[in-house]
mmCIF file of C-alpha atoms and ligand atoms in Angstrom:
data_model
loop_
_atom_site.group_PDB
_atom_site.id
_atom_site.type_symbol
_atom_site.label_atom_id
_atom_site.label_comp_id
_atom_site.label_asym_id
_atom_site.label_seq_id
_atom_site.Cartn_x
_atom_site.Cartn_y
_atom_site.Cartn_z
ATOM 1 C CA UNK A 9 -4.508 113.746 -155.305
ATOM 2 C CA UNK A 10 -7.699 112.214 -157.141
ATOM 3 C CA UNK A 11 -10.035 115.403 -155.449
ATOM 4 C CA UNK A 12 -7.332 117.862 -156.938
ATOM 5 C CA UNK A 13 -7.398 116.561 -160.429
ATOM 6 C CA UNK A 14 -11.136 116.493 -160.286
ATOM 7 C CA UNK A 15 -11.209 119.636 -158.595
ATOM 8 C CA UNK A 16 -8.612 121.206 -161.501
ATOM 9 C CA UNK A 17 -11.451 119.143 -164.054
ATOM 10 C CA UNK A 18 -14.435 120.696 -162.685
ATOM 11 C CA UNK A 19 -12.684 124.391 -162.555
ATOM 12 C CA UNK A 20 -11.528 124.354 -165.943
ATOM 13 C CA UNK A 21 -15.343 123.385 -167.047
ATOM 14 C CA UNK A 22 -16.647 126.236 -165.151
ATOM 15 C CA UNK A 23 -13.953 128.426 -166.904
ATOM 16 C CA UNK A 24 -14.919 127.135 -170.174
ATOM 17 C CA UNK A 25 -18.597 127.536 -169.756
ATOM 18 C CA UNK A 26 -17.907 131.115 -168.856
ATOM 19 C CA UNK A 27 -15.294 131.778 -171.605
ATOM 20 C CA UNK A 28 -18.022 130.795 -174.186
ATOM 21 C CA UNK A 29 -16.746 131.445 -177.438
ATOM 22 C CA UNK A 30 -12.545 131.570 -176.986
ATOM 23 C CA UNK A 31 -11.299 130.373 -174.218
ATOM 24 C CA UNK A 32 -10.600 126.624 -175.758
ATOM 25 C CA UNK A 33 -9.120 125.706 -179.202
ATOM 26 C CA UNK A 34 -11.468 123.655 -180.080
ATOM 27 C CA UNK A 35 -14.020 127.120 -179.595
ATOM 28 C CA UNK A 36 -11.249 129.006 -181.739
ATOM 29 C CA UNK A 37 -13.067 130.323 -184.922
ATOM 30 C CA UNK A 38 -11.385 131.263 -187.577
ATOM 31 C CA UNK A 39 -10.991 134.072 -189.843
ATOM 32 C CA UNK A 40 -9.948 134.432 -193.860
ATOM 33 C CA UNK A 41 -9.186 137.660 -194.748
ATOM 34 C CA UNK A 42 -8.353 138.313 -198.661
ATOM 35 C CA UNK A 43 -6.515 141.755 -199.352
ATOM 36 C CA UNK A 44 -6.274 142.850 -202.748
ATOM 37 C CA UNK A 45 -2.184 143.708 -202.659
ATOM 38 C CA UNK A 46 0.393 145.464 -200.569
ATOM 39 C CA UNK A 47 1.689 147.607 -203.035
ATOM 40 C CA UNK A 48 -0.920 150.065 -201.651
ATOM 41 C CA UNK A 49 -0.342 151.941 -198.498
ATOM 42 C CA UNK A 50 -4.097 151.578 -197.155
ATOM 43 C CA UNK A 51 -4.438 147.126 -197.843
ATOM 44 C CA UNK A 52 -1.053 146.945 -195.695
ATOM 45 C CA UNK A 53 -3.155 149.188 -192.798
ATOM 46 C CA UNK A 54 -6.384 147.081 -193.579
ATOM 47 C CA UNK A 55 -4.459 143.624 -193.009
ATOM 48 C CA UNK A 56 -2.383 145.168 -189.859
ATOM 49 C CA UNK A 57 -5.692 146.627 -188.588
ATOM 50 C CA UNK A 58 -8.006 143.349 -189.259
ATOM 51 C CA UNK A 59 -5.161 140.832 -188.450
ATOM 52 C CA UNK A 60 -4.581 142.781 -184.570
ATOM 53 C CA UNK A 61 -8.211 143.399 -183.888
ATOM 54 C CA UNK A 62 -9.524 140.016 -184.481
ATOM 55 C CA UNK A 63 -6.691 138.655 -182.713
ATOM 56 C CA UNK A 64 -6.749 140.281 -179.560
ATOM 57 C CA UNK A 65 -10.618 139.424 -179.662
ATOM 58 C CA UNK A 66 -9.374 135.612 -179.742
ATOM 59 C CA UNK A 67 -9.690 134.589 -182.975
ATOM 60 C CA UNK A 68 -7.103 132.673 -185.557
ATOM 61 C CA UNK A 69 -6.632 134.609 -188.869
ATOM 62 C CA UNK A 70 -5.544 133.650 -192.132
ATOM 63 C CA UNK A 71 -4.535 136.578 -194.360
ATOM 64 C CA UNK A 72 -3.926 136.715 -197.824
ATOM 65 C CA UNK A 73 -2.453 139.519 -200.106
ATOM 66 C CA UNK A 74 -2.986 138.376 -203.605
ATOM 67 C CA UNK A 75 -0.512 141.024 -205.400
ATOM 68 C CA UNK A 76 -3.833 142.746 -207.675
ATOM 69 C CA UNK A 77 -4.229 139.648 -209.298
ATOM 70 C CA UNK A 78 -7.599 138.249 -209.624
ATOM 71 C CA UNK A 79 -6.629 134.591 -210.378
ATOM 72 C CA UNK A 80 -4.173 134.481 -207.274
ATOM 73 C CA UNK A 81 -7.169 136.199 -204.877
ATOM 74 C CA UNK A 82 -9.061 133.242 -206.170
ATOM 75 C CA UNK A 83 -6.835 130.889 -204.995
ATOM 76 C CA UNK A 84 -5.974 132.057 -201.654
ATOM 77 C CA UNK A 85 -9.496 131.967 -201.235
ATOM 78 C CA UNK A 86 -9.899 128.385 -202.246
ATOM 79 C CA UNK A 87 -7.318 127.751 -199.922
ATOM 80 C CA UNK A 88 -8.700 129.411 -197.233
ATOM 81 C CA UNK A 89 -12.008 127.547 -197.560
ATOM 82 C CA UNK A 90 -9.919 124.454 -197.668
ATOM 83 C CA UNK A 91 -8.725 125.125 -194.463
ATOM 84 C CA UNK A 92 -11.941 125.674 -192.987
ATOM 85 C CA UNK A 93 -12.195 129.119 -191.893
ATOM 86 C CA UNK A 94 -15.497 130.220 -190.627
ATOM 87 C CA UNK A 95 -15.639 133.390 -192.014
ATOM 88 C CA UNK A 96 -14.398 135.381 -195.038
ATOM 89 C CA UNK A 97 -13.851 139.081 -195.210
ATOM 90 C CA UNK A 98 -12.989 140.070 -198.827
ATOM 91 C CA UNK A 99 -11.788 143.198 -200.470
ATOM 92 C CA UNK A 100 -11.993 141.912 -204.077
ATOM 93 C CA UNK A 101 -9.596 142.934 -207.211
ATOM 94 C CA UNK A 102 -12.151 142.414 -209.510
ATOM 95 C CA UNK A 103 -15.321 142.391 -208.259
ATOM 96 C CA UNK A 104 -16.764 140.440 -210.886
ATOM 97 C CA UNK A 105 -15.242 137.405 -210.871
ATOM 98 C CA UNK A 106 -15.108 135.703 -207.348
ATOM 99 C CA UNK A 107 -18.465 134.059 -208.120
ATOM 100 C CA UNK A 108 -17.430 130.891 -208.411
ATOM 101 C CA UNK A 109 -15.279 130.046 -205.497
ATOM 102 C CA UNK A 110 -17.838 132.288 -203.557
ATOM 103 C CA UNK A 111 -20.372 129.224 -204.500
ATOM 104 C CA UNK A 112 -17.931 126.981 -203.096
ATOM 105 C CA UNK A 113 -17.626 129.317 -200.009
ATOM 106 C CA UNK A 114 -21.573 129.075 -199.411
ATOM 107 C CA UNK A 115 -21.733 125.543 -199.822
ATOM 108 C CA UNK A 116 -19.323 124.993 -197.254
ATOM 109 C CA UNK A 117 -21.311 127.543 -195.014
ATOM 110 C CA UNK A 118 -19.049 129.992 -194.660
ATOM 111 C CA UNK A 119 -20.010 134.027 -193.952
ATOM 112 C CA UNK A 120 -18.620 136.203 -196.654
ATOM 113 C CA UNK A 121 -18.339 139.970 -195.622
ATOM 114 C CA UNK A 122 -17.594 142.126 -198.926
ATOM 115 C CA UNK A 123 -14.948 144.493 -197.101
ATOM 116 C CA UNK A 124 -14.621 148.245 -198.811
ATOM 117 C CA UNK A 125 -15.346 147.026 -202.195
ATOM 118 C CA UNK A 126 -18.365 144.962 -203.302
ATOM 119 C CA UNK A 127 -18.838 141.652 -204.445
ATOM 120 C CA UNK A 128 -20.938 140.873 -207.792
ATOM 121 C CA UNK A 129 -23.552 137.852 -208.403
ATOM 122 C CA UNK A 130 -21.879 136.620 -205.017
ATOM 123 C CA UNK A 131 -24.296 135.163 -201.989
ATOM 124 C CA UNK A 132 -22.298 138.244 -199.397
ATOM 125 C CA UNK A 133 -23.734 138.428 -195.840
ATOM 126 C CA UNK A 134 -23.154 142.549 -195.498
ATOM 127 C CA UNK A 135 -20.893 144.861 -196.981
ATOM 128 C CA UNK A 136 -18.685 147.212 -194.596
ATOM 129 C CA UNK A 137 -17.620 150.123 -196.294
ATOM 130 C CA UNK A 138 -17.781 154.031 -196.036
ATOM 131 C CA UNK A 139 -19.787 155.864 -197.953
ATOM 132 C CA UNK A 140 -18.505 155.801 -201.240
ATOM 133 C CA UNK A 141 -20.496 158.362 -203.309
ATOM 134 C CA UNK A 142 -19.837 160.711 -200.502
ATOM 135 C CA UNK A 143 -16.062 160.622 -201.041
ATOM 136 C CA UNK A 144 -16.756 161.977 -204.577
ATOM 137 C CA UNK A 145 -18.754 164.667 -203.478
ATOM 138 C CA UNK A 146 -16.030 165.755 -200.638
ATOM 139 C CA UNK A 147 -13.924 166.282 -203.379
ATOM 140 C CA UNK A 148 -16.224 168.118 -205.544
ATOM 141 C CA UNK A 149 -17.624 170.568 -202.693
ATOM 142 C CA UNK A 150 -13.674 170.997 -201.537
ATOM 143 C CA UNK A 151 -13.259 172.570 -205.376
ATOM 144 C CA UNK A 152 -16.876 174.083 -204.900
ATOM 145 C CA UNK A 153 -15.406 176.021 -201.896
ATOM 146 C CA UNK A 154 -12.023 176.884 -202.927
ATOM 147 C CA UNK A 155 -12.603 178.381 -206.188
ATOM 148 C CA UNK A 156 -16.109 180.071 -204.530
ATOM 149 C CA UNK A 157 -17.431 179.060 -207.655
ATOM 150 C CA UNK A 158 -20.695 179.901 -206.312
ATOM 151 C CA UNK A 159 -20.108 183.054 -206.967
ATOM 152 C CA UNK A 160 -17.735 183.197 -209.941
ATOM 153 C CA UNK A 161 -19.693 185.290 -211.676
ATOM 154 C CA UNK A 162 -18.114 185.592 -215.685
ATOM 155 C CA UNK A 163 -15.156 183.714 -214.269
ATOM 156 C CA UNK A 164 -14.547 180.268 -215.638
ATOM 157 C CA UNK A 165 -12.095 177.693 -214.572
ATOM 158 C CA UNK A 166 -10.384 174.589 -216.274
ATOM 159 C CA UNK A 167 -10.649 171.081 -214.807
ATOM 160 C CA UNK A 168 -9.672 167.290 -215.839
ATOM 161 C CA UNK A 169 -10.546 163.907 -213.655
ATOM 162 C CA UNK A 170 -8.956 160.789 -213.067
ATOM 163 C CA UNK A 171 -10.476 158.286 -211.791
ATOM 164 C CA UNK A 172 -10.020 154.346 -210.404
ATOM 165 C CA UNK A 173 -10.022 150.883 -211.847
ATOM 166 C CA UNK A 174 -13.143 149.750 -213.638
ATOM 167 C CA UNK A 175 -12.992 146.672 -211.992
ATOM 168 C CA UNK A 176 -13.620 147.823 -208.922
ATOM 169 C CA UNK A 177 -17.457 149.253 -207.933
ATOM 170 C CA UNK A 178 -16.109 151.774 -205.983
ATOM 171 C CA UNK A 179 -14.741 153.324 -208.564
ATOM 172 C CA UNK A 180 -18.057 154.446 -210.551
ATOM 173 C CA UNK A 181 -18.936 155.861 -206.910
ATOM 174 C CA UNK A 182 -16.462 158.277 -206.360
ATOM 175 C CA UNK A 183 -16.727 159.389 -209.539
ATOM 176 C CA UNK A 184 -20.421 159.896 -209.656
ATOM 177 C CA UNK A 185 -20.289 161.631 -206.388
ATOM 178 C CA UNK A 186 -17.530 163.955 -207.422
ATOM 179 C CA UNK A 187 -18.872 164.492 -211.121
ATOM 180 C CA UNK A 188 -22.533 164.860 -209.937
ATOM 181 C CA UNK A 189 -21.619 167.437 -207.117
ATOM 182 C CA UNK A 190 -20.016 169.565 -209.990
ATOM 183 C CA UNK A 191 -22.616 169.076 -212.880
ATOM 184 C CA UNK A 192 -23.990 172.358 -212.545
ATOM 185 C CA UNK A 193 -21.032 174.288 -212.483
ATOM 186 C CA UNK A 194 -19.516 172.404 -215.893
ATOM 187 C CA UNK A 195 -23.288 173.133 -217.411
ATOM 188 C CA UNK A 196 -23.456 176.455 -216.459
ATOM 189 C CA UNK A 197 -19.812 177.074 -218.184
ATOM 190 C CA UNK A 198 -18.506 178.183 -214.843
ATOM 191 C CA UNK A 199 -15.866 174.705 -214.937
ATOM 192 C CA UNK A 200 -14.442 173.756 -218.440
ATOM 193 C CA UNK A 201 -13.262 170.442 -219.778
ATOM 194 C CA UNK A 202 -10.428 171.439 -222.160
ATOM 195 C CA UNK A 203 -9.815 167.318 -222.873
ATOM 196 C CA UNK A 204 -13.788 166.480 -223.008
ATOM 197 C CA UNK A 205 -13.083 163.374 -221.181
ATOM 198 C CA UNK A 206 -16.226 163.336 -219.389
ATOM 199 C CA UNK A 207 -16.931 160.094 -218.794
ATOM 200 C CA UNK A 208 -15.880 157.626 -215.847
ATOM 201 C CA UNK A 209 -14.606 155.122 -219.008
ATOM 202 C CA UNK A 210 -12.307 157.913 -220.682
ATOM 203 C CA UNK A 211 -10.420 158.896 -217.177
ATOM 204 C CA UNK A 212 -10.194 155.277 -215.607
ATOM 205 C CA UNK A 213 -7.154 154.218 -214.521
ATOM 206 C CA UNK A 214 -6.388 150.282 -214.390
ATOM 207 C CA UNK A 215 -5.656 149.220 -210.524
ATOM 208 C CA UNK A 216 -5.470 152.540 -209.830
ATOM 209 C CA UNK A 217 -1.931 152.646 -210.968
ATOM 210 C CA UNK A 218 -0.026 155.506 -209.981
ATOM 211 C CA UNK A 219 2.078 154.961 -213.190
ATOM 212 C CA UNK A 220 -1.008 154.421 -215.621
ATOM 213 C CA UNK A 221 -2.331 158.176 -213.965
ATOM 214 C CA UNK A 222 1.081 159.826 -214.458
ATOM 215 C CA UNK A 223 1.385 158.925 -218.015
ATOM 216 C CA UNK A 224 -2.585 159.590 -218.425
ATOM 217 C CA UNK A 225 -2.135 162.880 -217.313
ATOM 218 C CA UNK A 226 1.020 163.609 -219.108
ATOM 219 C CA UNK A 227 -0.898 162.984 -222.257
ATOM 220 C CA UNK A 228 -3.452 164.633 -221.062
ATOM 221 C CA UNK A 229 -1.247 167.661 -220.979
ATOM 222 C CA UNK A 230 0.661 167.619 -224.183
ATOM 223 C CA UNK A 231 -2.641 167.432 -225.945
ATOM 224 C CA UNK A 232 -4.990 170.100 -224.195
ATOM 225 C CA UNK A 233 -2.690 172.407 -221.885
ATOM 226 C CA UNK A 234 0.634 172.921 -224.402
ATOM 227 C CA UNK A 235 -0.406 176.194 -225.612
ATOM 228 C CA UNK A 236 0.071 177.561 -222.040
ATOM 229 C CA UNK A 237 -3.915 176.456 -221.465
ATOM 230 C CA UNK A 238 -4.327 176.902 -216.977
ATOM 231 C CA UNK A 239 -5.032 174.029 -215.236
ATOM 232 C CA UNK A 240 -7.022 175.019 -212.236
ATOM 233 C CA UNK A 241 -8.121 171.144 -210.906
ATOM 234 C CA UNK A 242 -7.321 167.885 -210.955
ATOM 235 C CA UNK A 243 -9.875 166.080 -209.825
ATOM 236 C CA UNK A 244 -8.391 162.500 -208.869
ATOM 237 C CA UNK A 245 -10.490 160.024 -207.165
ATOM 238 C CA UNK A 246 -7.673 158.323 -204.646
ATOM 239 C CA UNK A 247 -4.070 159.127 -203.921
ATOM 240 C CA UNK A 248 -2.287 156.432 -205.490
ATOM 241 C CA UNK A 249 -3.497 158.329 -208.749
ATOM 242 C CA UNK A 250 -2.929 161.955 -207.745
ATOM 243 C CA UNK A 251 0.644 161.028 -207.067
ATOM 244 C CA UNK A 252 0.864 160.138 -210.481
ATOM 245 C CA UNK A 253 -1.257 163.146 -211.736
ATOM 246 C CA UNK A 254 0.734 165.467 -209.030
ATOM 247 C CA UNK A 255 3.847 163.979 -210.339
ATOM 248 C CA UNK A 256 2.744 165.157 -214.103
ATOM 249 C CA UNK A 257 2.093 168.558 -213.039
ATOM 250 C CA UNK A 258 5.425 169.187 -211.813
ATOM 251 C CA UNK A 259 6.904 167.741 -214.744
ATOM 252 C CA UNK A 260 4.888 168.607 -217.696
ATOM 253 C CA UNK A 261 2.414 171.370 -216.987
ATOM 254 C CA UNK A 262 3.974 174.644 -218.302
ATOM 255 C CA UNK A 263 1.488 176.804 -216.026
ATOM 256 C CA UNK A 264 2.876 178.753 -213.644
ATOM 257 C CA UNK A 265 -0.625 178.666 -211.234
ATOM 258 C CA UNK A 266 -0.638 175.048 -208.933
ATOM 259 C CA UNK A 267 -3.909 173.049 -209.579
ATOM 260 C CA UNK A 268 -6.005 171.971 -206.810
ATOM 261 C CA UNK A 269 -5.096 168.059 -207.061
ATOM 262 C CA UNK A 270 -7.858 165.981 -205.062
ATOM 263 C CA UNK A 271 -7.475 162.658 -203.423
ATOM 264 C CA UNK A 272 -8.393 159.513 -200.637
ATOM 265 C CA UNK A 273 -6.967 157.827 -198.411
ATOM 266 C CA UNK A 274 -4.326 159.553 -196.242
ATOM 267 C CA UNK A 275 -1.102 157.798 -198.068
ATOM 268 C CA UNK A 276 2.360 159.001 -196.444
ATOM 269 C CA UNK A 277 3.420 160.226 -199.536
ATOM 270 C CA UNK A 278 0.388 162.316 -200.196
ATOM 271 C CA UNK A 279 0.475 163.752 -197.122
ATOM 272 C CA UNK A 280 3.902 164.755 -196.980
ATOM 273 C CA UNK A 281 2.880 166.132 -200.820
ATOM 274 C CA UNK A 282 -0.106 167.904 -199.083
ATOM 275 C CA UNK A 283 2.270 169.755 -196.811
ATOM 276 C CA UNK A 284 4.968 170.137 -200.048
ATOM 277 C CA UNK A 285 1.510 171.881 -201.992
ATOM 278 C CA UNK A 286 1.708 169.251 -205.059
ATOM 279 C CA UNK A 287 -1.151 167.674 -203.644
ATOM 280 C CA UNK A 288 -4.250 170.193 -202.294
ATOM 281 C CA UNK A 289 -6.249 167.457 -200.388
ATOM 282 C CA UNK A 290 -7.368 164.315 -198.991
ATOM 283 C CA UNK A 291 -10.594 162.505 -198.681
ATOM 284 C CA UNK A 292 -9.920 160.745 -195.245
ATOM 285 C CA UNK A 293 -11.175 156.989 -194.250
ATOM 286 C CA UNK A 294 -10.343 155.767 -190.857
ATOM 287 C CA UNK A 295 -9.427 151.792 -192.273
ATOM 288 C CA UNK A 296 -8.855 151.117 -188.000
ATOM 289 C CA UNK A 297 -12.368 151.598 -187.331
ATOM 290 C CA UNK A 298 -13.912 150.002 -190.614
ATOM 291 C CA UNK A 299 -11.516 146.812 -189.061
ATOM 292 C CA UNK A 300 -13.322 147.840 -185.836
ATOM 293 C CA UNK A 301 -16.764 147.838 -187.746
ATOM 294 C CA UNK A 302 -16.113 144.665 -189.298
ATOM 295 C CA UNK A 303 -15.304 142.421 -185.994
ATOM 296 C CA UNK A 304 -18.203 143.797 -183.849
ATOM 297 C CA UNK A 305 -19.950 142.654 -186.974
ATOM 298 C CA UNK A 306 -18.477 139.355 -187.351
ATOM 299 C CA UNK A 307 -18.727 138.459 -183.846
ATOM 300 C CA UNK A 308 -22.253 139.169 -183.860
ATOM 301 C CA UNK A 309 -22.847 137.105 -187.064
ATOM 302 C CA UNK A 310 -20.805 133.816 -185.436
ATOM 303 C CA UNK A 311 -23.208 134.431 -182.438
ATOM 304 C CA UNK A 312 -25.528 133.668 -184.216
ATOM 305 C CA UNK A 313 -27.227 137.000 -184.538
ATOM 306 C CA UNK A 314 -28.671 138.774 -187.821
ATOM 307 C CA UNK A 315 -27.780 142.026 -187.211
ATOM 308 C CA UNK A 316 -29.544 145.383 -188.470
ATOM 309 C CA UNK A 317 -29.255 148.905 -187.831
ATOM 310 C CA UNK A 318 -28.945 148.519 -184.140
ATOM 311 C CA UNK A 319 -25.679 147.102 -184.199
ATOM 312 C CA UNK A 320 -24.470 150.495 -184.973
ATOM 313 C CA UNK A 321 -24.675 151.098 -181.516
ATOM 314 C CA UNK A 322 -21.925 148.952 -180.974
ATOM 315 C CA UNK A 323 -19.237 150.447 -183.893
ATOM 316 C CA UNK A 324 -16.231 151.988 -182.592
ATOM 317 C CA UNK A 325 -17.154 154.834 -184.528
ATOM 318 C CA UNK A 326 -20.177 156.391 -186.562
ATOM 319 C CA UNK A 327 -21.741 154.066 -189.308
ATOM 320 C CA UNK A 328 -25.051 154.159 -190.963
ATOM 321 C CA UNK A 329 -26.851 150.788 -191.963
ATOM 322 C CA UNK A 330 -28.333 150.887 -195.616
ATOM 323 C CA UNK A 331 -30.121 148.526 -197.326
ATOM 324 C CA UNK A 332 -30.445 150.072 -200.532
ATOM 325 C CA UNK A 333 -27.505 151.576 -202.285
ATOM 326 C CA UNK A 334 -25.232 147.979 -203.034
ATOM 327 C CA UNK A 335 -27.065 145.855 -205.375
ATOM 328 C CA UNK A 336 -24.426 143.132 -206.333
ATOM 329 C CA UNK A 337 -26.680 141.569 -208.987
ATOM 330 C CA UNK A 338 -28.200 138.589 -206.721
ATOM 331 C CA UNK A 339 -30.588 141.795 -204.469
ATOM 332 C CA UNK A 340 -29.364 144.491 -202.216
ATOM 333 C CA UNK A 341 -26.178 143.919 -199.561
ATOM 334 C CA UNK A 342 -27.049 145.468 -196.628
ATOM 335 C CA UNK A 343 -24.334 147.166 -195.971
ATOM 336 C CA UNK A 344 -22.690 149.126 -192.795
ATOM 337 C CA UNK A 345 -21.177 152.609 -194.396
ATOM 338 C CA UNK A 346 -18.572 154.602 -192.218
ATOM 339 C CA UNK A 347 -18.244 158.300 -192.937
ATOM 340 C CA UNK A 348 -14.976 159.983 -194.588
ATOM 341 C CA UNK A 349 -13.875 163.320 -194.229
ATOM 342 C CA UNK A 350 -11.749 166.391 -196.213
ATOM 343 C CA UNK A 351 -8.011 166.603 -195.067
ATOM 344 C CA UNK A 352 -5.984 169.712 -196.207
ATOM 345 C CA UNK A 353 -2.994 171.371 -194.730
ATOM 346 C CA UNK A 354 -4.921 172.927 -192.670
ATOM 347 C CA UNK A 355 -6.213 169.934 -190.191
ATOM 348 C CA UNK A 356 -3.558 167.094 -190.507
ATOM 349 C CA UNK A 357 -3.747 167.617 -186.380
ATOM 350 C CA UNK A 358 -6.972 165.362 -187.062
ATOM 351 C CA UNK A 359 -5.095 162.493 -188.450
ATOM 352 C CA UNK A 360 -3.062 162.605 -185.374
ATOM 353 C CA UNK A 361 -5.956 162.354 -183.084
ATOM 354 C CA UNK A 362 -6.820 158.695 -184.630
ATOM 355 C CA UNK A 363 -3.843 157.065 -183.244
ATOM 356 C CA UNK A 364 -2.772 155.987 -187.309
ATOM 357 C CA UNK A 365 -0.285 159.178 -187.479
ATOM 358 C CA UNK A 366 2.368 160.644 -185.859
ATOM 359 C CA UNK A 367 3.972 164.309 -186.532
ATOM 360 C CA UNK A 368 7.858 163.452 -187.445
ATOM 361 C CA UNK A 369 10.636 164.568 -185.281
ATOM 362 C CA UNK A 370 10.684 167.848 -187.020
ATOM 363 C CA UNK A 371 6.861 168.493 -187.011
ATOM 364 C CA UNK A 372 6.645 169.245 -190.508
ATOM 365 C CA UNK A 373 5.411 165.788 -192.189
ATOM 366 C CA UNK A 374 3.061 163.012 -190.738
ATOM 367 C CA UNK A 375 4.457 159.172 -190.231
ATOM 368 C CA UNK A 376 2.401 156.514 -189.667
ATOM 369 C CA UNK A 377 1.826 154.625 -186.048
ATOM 370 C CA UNK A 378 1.741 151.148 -187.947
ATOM 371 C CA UNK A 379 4.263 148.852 -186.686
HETATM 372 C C1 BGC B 20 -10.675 152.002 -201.982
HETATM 373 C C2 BGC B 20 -9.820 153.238 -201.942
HETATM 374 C C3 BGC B 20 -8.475 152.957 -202.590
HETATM 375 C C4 BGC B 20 -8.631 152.265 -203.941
HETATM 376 C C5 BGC B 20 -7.298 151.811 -204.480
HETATM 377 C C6 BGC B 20 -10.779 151.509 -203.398
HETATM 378 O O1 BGC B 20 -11.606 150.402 -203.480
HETATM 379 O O2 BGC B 20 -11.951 152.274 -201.439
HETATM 380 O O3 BGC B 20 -9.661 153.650 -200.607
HETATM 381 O O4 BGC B 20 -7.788 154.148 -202.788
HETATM 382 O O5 BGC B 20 -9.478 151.165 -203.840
HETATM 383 O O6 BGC B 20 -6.719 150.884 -203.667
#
């Protein structure tokens, strides 16, 4: 009886030694993750995604939504560090104001991972995003090639932008890319900006409210495009605001023509708009594998590792490591950047091949795989 017990003893040491990491509770680490809100379709995927793929790699999470409200993120933050998680993976609502609990986070030595959107004048470990400016330009070289406006000659088209919330640095980067991409073509006279709103301040849209676009754009309409003025783009940095600015055009625009009407993400509704032709396209971010990105870098941080660009090796899919783009005020966040691509009616079959999408039973719009 005694040789058994000491025998069970002995075998659940060797286990333990060989489990390092998970096997034992008192091993267990644990993991905060803040989401800004789940009234967007793509923080409900980022939780799911996170939540499951930390889990099934054995560690307890704690996950937050804080309904786009920068006092409550706070909180559930504070909370979180009062609990004594060992790392925190943030996708901020306003990216300037976490400083302070983010103090409190570092003296208690906890990791903080800046996830999709940076955090300002913040001690962060590494941001894990995709490539931000690149989304803008996908837009801008999807209008580039479908109005050939390389070679538009005398031909001149009309275009308006919408963009994100100002509170949020990605914002600024989608909009640079996009607006950058198309500078030449708006100072060459080729694209026209009947409204003049040319700058990121006069097209923002608060939490990229789908409500706040709609009744942008209506105004927007009334003002410049009454007198029967075409529309040929809309150039709207996610899809939470081109369903609002799609939504617009199919109320208030008197042209007969539809607009090209940009967007990010992959939302349902967008899609199934995509296939409908209110919406023209999609810029495409796979939030599974920026989950993916995120644990493999995680795990390498709690094992004590300081990881660079050869931990890119290890991504479930293709990331670059930069250390110069993301300067959050305290120096550069070396950051891990996935890569989005352009979705149009044309290859939706892509979205099926990452497992996040499903055709419907008739085939005609996509669902989503998310339980
Ligand atoms: C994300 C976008 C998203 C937007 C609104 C941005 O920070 O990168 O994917 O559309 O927030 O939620």
């Amino acid at each position: 009886m005694k040789k058994s017990v000491s025998l069970i003893l002995s075998l659940a040491m060797v286990l333990g030694l060989a489990c390092t990491g998970t096997a034992f509770a008192q091993d267990v680490k644990t993991v905060g993750i803040s989401m800004p809100t789940k009234s967007l379709e793509r923080w409900n995927r980022d939780g799911s995604y996170l939540k499951d793929q930390f889990e099934a790699a054995g560690y307890k999470v704690e996950l937050t939504y804080s309904d786009n409200k920068y006092v409550q993120q706070n909180n559930d933050i504070a909370n979180m560090i009062a609990d004594g998680v060992d790392v925190l993976i943030i996708s901020a609502i306003d990216s300037d104001t976490l400083s302070p609990v983010l103090a409190d986070a570092e003296e208690a030595g906890i990791t903080v991972i800046a996830y999709d959107r940076l955090i300002n004048n913040a001690n962060v470990a590494y941001y894990v995003s995709f490539d931000n400016y690149t989304v803008g330009v996908l837009q801008a070289q999807y209008v580039i090639d479908a109005l050939d406006l390389e070679n538009a000659g005398d031909k001149t088209y009309n275009i308006e932008f919408t963009a994100g919330d100002p509170a949020d640095t990605n914002a600024t980067y989608f909009f640079n890319g996009a607006y950058d991409t198309l500078a030449p073509f708006i100072e060459a006279g080729t694209l026209k900006i009947p409204s003049g709103k040319t700058s990121f301040q006069q097209v923002a849209t608060d939490q990229w409210s789908t409500d706040q676009a709609l009744e942008n754009f209506q105004n927007t309409l009334a003002s410049y495009y009454g007198d029967g003025t075409v529309l040929d783009v809309a150039l709207c940095s996610n899809d939470s605001t081109a369903a609002g600015v799609a939504q617009a055009i199919l109320t208030d625009y008197a042209g007969e023509n539809q607009p090209i009407v940009t967007g990010q993400d992959g939302d349902i509704g967008n899609l199934q708009n995509i296939v409908d032709g209110t919406q023209t396209m999609t810029v495409y971010k796979n939030v599974s594998d920026e989950a993916g990105v995120t644990l493999v870098l995680v795990s390498a941080i709690l094992n004590g590792e300081t990881p660079g660009a050869e931990l890119c090796e290890q991504f479930p899919a293709e990331a670059a490591f930069d250390t110069e783009t993301y300067d959050n005020g305290l120096g550069v966040v070396p950051s891990y950047l996935l890569v989005p691509y352009s979705i149009d009616a044309s290859n939706l079959d892509l979205l099926i091949e990452t497992g996040n999408y499903a055709w419907d039973e008739d085939g005609k719009y996509l669902v989503s795989t998310l339980k």
